[in-house]
PDB file of C-alpha atoms in Angstrom:
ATOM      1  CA  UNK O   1      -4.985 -51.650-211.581  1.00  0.00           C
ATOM      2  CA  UNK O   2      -2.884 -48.569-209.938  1.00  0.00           C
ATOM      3  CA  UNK O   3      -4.828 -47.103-207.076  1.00  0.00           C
ATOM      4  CA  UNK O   4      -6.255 -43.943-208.296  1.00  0.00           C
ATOM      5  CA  UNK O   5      -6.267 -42.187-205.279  1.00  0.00           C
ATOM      6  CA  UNK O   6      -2.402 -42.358-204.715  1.00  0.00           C
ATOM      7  CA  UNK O   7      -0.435 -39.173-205.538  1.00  0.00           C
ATOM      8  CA  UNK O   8       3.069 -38.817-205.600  1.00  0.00           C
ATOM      9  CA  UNK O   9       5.193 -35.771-206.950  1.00  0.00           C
ATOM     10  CA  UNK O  10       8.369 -36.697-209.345  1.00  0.00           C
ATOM     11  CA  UNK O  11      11.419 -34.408-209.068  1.00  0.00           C
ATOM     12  CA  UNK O  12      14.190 -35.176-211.265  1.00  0.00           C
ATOM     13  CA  UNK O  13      17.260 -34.357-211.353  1.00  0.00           C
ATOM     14  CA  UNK O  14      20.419 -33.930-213.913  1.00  0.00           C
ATOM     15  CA  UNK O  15      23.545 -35.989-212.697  1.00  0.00           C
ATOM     16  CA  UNK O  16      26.572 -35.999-214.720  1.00  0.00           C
ATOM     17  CA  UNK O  17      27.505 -34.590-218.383  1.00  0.00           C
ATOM     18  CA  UNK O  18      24.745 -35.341-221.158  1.00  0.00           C
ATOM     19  CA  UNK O  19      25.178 -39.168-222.428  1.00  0.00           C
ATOM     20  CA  UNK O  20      27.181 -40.252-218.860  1.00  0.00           C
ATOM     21  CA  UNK O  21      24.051 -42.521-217.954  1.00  0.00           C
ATOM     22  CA  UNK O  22      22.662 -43.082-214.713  1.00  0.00           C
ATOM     23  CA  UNK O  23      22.554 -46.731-214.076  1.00  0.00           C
ATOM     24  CA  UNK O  24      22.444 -48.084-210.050  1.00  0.00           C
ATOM     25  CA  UNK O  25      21.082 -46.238-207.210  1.00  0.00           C
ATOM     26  CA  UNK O  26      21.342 -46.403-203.516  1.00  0.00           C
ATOM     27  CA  UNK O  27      21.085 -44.814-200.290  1.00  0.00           C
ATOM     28  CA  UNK O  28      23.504 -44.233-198.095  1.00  0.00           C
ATOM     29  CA  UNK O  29      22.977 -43.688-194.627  1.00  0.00           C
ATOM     30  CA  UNK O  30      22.866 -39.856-194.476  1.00  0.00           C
ATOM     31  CA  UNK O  31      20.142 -40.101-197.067  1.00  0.00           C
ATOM     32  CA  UNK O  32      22.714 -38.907-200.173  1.00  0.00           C
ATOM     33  CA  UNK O  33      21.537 -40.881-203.355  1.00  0.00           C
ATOM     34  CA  UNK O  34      24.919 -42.698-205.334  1.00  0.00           C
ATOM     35  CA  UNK O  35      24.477 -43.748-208.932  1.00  0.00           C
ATOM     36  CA  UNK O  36      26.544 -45.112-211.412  1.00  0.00           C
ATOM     37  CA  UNK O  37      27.339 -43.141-214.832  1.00  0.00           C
ATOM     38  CA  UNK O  38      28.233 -46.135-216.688  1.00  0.00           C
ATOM     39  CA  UNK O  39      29.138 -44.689-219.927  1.00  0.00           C
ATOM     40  CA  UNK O  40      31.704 -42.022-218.610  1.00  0.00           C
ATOM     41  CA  UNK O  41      33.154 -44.198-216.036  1.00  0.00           C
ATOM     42  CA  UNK O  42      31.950 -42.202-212.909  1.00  0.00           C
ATOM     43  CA  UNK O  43      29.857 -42.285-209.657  1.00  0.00           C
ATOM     44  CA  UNK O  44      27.825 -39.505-208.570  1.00  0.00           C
ATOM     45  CA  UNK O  45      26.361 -38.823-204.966  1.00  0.00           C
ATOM     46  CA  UNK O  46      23.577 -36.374-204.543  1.00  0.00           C
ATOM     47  CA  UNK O  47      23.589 -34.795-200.897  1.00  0.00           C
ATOM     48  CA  UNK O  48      20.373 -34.461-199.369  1.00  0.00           C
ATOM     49  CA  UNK O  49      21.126 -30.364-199.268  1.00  0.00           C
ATOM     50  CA  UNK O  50      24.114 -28.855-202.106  1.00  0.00           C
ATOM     51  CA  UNK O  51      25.475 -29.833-205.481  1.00  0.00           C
ATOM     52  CA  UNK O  52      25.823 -33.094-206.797  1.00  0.00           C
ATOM     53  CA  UNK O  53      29.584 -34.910-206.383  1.00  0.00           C
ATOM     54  CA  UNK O  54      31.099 -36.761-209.363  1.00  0.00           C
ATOM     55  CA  UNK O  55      33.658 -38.794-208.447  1.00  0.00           C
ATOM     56  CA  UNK O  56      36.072 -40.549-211.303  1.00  0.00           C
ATOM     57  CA  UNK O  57      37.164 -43.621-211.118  1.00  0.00           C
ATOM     58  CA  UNK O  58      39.806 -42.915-213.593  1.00  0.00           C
ATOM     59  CA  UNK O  59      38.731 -45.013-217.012  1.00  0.00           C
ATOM     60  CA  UNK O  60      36.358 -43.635-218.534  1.00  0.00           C
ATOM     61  CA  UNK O  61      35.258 -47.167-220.831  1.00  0.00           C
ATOM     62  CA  UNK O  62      35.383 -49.050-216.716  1.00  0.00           C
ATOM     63  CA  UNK O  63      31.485 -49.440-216.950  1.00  0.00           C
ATOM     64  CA  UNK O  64      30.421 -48.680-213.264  1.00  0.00           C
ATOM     65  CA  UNK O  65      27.572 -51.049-213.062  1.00  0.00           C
ATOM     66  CA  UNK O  66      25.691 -51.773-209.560  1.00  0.00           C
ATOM     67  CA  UNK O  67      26.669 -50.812-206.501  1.00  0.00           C
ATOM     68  CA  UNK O  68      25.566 -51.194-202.699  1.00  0.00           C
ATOM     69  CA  UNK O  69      26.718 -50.009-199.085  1.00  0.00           C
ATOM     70  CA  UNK O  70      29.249 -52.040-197.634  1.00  0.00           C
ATOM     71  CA  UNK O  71      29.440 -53.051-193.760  1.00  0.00           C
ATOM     72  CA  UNK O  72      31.870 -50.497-193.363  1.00  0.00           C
ATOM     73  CA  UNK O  73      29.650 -47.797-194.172  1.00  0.00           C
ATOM     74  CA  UNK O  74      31.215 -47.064-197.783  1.00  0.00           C
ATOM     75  CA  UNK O  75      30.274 -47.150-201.009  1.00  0.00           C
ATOM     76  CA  UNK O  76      31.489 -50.554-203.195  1.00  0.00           C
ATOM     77  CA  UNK O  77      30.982 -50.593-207.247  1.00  0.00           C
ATOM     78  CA  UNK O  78      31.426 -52.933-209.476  1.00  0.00           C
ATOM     79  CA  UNK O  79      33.367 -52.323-213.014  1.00  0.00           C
ATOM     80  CA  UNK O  80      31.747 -54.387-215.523  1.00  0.00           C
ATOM     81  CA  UNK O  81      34.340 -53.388-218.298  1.00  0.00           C
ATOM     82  CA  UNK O  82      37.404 -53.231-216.557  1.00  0.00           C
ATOM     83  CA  UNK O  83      37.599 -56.248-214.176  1.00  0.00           C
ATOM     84  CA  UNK O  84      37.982 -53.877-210.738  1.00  0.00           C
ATOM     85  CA  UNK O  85      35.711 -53.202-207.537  1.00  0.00           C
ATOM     86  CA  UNK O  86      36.020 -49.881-206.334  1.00  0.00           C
ATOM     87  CA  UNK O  87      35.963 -48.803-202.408  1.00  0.00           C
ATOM     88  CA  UNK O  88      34.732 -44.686-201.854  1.00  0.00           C
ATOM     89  CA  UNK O  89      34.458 -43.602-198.428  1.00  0.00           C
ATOM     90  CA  UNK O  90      32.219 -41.212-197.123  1.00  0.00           C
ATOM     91  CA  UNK O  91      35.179 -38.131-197.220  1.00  0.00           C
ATOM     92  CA  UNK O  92      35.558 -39.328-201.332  1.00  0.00           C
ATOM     93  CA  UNK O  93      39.147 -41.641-200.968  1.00  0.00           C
ATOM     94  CA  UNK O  94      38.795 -44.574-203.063  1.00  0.00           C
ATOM     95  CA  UNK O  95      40.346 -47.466-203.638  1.00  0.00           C
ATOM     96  CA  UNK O  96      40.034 -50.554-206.283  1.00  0.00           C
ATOM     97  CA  UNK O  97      40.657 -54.012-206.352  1.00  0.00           C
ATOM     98  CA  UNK O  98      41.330 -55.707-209.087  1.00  0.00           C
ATOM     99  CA  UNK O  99      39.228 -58.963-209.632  1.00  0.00           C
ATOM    100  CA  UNK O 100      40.564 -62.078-212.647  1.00  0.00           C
ATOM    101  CA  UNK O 101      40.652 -60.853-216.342  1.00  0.00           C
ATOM    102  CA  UNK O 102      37.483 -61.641-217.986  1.00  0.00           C
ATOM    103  CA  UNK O 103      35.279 -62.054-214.917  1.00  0.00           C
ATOM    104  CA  UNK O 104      33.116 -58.943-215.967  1.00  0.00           C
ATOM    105  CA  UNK O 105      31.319 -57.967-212.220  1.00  0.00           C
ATOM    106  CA  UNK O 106      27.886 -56.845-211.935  1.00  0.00           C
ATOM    107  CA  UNK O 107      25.820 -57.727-209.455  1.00  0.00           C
ATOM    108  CA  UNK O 108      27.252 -56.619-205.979  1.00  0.00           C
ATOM    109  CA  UNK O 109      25.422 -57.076-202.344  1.00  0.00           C
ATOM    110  CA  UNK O 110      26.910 -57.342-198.611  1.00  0.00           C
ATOM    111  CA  UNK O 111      26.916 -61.129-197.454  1.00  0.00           C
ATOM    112  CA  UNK O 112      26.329 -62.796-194.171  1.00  0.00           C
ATOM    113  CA  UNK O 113      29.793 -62.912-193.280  1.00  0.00           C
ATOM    114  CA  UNK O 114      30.493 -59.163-194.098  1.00  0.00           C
ATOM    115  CA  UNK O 115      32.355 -59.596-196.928  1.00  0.00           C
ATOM    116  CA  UNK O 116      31.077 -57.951-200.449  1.00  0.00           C
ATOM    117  CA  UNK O 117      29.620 -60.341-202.561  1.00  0.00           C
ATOM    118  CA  UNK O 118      29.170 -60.180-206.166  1.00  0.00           C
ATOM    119  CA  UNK O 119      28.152 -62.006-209.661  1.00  0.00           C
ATOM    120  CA  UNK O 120      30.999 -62.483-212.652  1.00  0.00           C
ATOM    121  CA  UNK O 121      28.851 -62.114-215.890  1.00  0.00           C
ATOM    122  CA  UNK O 122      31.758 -62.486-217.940  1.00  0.00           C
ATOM    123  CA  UNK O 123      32.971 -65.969-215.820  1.00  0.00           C
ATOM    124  CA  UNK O 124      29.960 -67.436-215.228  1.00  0.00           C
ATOM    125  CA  UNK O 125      31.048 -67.079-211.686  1.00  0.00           C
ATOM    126  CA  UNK O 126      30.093 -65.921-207.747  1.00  0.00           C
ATOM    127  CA  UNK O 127      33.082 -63.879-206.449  1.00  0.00           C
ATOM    128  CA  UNK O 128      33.814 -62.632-202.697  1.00  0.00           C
ATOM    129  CA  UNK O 129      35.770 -60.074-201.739  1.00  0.00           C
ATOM    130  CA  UNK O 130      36.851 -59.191-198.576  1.00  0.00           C
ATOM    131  CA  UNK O 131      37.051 -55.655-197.151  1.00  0.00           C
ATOM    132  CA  UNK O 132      40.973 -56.560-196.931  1.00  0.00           C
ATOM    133  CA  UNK O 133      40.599 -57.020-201.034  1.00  0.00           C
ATOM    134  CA  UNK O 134      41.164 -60.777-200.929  1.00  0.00           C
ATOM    135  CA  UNK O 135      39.264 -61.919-204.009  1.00  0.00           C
ATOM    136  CA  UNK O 136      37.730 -65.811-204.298  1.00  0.00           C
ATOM    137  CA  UNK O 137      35.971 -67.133-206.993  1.00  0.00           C
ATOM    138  CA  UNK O 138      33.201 -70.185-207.433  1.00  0.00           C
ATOM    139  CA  UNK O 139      32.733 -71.235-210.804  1.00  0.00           C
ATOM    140  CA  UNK O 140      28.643 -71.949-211.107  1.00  0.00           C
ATOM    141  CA  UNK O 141      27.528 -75.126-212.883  1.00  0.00           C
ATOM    142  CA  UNK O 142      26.850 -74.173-217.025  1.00  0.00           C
ATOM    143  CA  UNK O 143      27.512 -70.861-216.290  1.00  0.00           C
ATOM    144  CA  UNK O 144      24.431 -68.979-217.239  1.00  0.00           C
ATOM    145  CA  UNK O 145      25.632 -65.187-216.822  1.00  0.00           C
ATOM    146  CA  UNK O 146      24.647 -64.516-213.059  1.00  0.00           C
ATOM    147  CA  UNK O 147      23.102 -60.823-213.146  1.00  0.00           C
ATOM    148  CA  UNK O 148      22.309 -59.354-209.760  1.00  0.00           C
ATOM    149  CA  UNK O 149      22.904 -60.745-206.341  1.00  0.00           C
ATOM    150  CA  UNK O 150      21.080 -60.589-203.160  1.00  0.00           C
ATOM    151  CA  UNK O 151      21.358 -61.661-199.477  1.00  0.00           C
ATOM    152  CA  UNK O 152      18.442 -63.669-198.692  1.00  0.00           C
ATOM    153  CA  UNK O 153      15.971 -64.107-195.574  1.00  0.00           C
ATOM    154  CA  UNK O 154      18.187 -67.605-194.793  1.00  0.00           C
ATOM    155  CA  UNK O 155      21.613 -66.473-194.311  1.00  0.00           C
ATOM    156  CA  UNK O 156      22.530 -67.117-197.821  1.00  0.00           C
ATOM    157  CA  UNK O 157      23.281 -65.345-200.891  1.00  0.00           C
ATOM    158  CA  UNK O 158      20.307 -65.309-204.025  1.00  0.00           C
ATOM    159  CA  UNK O 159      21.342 -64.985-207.780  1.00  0.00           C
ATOM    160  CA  UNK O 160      19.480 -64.726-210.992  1.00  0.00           C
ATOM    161  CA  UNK O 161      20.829 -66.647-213.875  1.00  0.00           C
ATOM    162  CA  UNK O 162      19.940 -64.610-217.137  1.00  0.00           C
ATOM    163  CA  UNK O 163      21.277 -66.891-219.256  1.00  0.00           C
ATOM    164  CA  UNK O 164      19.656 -70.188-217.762  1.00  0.00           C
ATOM    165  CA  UNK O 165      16.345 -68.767-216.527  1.00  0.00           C
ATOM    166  CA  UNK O 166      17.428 -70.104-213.428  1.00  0.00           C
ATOM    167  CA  UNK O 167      17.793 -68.592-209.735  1.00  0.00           C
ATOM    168  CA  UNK O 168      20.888 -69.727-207.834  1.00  0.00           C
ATOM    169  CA  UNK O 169      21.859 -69.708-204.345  1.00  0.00           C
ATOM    170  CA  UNK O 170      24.962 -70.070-202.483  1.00  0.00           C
ATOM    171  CA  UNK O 171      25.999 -70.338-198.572  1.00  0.00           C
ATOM    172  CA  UNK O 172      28.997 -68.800-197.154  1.00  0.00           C
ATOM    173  CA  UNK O 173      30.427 -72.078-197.733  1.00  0.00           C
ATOM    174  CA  UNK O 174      30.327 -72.120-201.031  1.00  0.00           C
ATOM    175  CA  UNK O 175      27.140 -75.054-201.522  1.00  0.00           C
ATOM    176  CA  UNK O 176      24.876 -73.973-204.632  1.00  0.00           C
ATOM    177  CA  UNK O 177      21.587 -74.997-205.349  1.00  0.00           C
ATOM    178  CA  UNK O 178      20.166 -73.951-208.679  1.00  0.00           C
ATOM    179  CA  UNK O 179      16.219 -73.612-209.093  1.00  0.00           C
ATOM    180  CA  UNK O 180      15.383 -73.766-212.522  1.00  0.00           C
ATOM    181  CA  UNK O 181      12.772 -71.602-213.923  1.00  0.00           C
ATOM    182  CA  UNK O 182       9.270 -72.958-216.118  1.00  0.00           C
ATOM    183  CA  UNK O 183      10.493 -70.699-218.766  1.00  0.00           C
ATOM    184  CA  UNK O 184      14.207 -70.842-219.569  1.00  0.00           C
ATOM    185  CA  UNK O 185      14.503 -68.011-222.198  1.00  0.00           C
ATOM    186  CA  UNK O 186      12.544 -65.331-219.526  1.00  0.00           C
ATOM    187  CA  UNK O 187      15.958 -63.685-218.848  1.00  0.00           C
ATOM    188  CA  UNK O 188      15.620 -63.151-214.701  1.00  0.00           C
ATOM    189  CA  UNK O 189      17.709 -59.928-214.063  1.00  0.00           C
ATOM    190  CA  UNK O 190      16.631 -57.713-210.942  1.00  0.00           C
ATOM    191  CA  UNK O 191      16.499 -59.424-207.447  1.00  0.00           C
ATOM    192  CA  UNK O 192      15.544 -58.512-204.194  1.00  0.00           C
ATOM    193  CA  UNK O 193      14.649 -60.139-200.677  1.00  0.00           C
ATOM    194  CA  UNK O 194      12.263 -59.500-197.572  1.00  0.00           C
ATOM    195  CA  UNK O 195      12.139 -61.618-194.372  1.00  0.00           C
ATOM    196  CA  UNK O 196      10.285 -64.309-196.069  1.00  0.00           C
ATOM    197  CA  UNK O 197      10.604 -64.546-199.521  1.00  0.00           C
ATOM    198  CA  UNK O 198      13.171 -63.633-202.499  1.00  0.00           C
ATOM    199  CA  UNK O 199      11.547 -61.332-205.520  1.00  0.00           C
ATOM    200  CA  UNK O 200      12.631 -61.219-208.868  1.00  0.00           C
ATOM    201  CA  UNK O 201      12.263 -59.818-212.318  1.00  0.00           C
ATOM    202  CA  UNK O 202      12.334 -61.681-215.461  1.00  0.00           C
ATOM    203  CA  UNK O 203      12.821 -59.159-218.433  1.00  0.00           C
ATOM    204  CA  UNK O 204      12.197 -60.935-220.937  1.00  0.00           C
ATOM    205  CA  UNK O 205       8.914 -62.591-220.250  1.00  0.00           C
ATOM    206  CA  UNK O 206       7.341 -59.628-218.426  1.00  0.00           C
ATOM    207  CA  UNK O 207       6.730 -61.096-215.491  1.00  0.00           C
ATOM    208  CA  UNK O 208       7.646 -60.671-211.331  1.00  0.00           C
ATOM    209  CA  UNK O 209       8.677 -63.972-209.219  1.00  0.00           C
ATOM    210  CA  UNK O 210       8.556 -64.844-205.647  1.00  0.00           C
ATOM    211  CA  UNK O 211      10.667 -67.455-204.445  1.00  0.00           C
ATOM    212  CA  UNK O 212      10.834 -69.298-200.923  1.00  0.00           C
ATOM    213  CA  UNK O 213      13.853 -70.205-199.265  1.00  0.00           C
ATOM    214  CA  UNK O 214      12.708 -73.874-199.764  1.00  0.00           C
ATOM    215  CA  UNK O 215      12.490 -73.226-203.624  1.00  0.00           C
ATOM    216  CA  UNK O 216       8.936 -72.821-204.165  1.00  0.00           C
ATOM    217  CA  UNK O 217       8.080 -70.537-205.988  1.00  0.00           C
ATOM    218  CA  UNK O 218       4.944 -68.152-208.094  1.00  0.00           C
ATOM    219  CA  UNK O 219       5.514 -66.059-211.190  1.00  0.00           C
ATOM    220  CA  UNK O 220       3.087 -63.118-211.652  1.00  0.00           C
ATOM    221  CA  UNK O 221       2.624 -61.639-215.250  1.00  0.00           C
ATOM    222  CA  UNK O 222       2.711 -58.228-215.443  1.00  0.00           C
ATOM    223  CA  UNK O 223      -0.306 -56.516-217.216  1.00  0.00           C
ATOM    224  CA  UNK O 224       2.160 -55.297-220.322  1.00  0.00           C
ATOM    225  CA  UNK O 225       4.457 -58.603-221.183  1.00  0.00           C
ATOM    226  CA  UNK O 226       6.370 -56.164-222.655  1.00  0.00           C
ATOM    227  CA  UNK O 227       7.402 -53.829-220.344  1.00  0.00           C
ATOM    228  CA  UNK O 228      11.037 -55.543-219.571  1.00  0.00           C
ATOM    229  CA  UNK O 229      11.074 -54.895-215.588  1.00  0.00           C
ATOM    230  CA  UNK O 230      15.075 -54.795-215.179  1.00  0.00           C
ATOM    231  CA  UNK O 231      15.135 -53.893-211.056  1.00  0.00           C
ATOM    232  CA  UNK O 232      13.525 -54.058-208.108  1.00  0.00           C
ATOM    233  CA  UNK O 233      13.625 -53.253-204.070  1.00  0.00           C
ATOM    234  CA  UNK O 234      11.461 -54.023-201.248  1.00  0.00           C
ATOM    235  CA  UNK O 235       9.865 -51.281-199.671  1.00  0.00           C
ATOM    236  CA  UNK O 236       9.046 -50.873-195.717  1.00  0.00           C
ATOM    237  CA  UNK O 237       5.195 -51.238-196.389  1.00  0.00           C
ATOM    238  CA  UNK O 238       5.507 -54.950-197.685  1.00  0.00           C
ATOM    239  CA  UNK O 239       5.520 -54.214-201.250  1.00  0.00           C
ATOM    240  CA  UNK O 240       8.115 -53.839-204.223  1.00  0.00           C
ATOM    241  CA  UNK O 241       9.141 -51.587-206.402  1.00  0.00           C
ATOM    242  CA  UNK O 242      10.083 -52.391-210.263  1.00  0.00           C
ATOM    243  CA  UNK O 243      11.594 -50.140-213.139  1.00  0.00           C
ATOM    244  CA  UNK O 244       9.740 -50.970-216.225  1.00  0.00           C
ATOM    245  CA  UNK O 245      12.858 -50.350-218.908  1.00  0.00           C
ATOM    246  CA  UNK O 246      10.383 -50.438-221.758  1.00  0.00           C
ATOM    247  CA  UNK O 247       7.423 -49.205-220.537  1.00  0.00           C
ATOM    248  CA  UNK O 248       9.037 -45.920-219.469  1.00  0.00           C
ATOM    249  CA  UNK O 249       8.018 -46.318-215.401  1.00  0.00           C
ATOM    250  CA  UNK O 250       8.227 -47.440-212.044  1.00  0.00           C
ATOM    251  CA  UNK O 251       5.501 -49.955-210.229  1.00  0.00           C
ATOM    252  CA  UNK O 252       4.953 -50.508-206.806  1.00  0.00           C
ATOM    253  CA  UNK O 253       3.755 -54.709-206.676  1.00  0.00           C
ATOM    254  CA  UNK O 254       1.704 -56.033-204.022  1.00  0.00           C
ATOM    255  CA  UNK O 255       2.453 -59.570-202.402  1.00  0.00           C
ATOM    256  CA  UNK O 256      -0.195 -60.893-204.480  1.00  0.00           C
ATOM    257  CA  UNK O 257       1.773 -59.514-208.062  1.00  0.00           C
ATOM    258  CA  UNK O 258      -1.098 -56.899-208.097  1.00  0.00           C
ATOM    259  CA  UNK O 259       0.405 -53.296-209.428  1.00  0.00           C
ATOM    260  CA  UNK O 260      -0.475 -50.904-206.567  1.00  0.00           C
ATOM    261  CA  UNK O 261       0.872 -48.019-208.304  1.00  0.00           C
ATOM    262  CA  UNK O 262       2.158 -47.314-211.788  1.00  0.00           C
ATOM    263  CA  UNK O 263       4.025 -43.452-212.239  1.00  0.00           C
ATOM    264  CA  UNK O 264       5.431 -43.072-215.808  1.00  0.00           C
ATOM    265  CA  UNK O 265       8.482 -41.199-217.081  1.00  0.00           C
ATOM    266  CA  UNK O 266       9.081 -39.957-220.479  1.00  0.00           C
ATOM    267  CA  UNK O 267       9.830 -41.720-223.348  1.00  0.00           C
ATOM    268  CA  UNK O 268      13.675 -42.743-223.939  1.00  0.00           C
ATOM    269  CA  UNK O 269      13.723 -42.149-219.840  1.00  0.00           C
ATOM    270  CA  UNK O 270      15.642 -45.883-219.515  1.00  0.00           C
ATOM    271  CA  UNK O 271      14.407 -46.175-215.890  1.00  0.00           C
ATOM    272  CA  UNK O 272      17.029 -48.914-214.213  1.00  0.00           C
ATOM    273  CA  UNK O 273      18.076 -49.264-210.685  1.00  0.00           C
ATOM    274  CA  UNK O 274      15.346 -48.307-208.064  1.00  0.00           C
ATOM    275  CA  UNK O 275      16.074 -47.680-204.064  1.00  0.00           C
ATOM    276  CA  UNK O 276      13.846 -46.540-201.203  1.00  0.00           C
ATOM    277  CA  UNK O 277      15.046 -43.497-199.260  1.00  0.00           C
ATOM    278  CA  UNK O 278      14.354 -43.355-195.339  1.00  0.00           C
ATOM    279  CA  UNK O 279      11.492 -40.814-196.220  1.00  0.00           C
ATOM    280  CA  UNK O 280       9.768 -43.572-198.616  1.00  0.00           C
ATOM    281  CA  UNK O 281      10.744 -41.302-201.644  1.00  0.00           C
ATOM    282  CA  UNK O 282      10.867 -44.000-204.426  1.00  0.00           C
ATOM    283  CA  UNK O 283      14.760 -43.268-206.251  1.00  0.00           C
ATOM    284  CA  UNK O 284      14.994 -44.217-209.984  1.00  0.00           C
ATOM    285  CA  UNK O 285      18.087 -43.957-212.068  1.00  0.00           C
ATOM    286  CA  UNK O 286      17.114 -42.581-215.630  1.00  0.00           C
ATOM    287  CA  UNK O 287      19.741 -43.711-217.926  1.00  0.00           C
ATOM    288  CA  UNK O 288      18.846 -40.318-219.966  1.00  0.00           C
ATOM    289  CA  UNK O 289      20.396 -38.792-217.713  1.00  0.00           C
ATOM    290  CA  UNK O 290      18.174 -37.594-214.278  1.00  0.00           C
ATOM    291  CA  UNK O 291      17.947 -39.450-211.436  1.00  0.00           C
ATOM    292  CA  UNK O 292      13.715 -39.397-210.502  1.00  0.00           C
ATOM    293  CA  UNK O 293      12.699 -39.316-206.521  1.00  0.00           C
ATOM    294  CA  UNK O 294       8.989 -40.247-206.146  1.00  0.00           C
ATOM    295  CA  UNK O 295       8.050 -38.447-203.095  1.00  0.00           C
ATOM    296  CA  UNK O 296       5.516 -39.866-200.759  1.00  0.00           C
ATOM    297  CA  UNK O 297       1.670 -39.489-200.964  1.00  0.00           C
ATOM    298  CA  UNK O 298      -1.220 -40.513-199.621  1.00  0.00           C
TER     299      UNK O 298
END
């Protein structure tokens, strides 16, 4: 059960015209919070002190989906309905790269070999990208819609498989190893990594996973099976955080798959994408429309 004793203020606020949809969050590294608006085409960056920036990335139906900070300190998103991966740099010049027809990015992470890394839902494929905008593709085995991507604790790159209720994994060398799932129809989305172990979410079971690097692996049921955790991050503290799409919230899970803490939103919130701040503020996009900080407590 969530630890009674923990108290944690939620702020929230508005990002973007009404409908635009918060989606992915991150950090970047003078503690300004980025998020997607997937459903006007835009990316919005909230400066720790002044108004919030919208940049456009010129197509409004483009579907900014996840994003992450690249190795050379800028911001990379992927566009899920137009095929591109967009570059914005800390001063707001952007530029996009377009990826094959069809591939339909959506995961996105930094590799190994600092190049961006990133899943092709639509292809059924693991892409790379260099910062140079060289794009390669490796077609996966069956497919299986890969979701979100990861770099993981053994110099390689971690993928869940929605489709497959599978996990993948691929070196910089393109070698993939698929670990199949017990449950093939529990829809792993949201993935993570610490220094041991990769985390993920599997929506539509209910339940949180921890995988070794050598592939073995325990599943932890969350205490409402129908809660349909989409994301999740590690935090500094040793634990993760998960949005709970369908039960309106946020968790904090210990390593044992225990929820520490549980702090709900309202209902029709959406919470997605979920990023730690340097503070420890907890960031959740709200796909109503706010983007939530969780502020430390005690």
């Amino acid at each position: 059960m969530p630890k009674a004793d923990f108290i944690r203020t939620i702020t929230r606020t508005p990002v973007g015209a009404p409908g635009s949809g918060p989606y992915a969050v991150v950090v970047d590294p003078q503690d300004a919070t980025w998020t997607t608006l997937v459903h006007s085409g835009q990316v919005a960056r909230l400066p720790a002190a002044g108004p919030v920036e919208i940049h456009d990335l010129g197509n409004p139906a483009c579907r900014p989906s996840q994003v992450t900070m690249g190795p050379d300190g800028a911001l990379w998103v992927t566009r899920n309905g137009d095929d591109r991966i967009d570059r914005i740099s800390a001063d707001g010049t952007r530029g996009s790269f377009a990826v094959p027809d069809g591939a339909g990015p959506y995961g996105l992470t930094t590799g190994p070999d600092g190049a961006l890394w990133f899943t092709a839902l639509g292809a059924g494929a693991i892409g790379r990208l260099d910062l140079d905008g060289n794009v390669s593709m490796t077609v996966l085995p069956g497919g299986g819609a890969p979701a979100m991507i990861t770099a993981g604790p053994d110099g390689a790159l971690w993928f869940t498989l929605n489709r497959s209720g599978a996990l993948g994994r691929i070196d910089v060398d393109r070698d993939i190893t698929l670990h199949r799932l017990p449950d093939p129809a529990c829809g792993p989305v949201g993935i993570t990594a610490d220094t041991a172990a990769i985390w993920f979410v599997e929506i539509d079971a209910g339940r949180v996973g921890r995988m070794s690097p050598a592939g073995d692996l325990q599943e932890f049921d969350l205490p409402d099976r129908s809660a349909r955790p989409h994301a999740i991050t590690s935090d500094r503290a040793g634990g993760r955080w998960v949005t709970l799409w369908s039960g309106h919230s946020a968790a904090r899970i210990t390593e044992r798959g225990e929820i520490a803490e549980l702090h709900t939103f309202h209902d029709g919130d959406e919470p997605h994408g979920i990023a730690m701040a340097a503070d420890g503020s907890v960031l959740v996009a709200l796909e109503s429309g706010d983007i939530a900080r969780l502020h430390p407590g005690r």
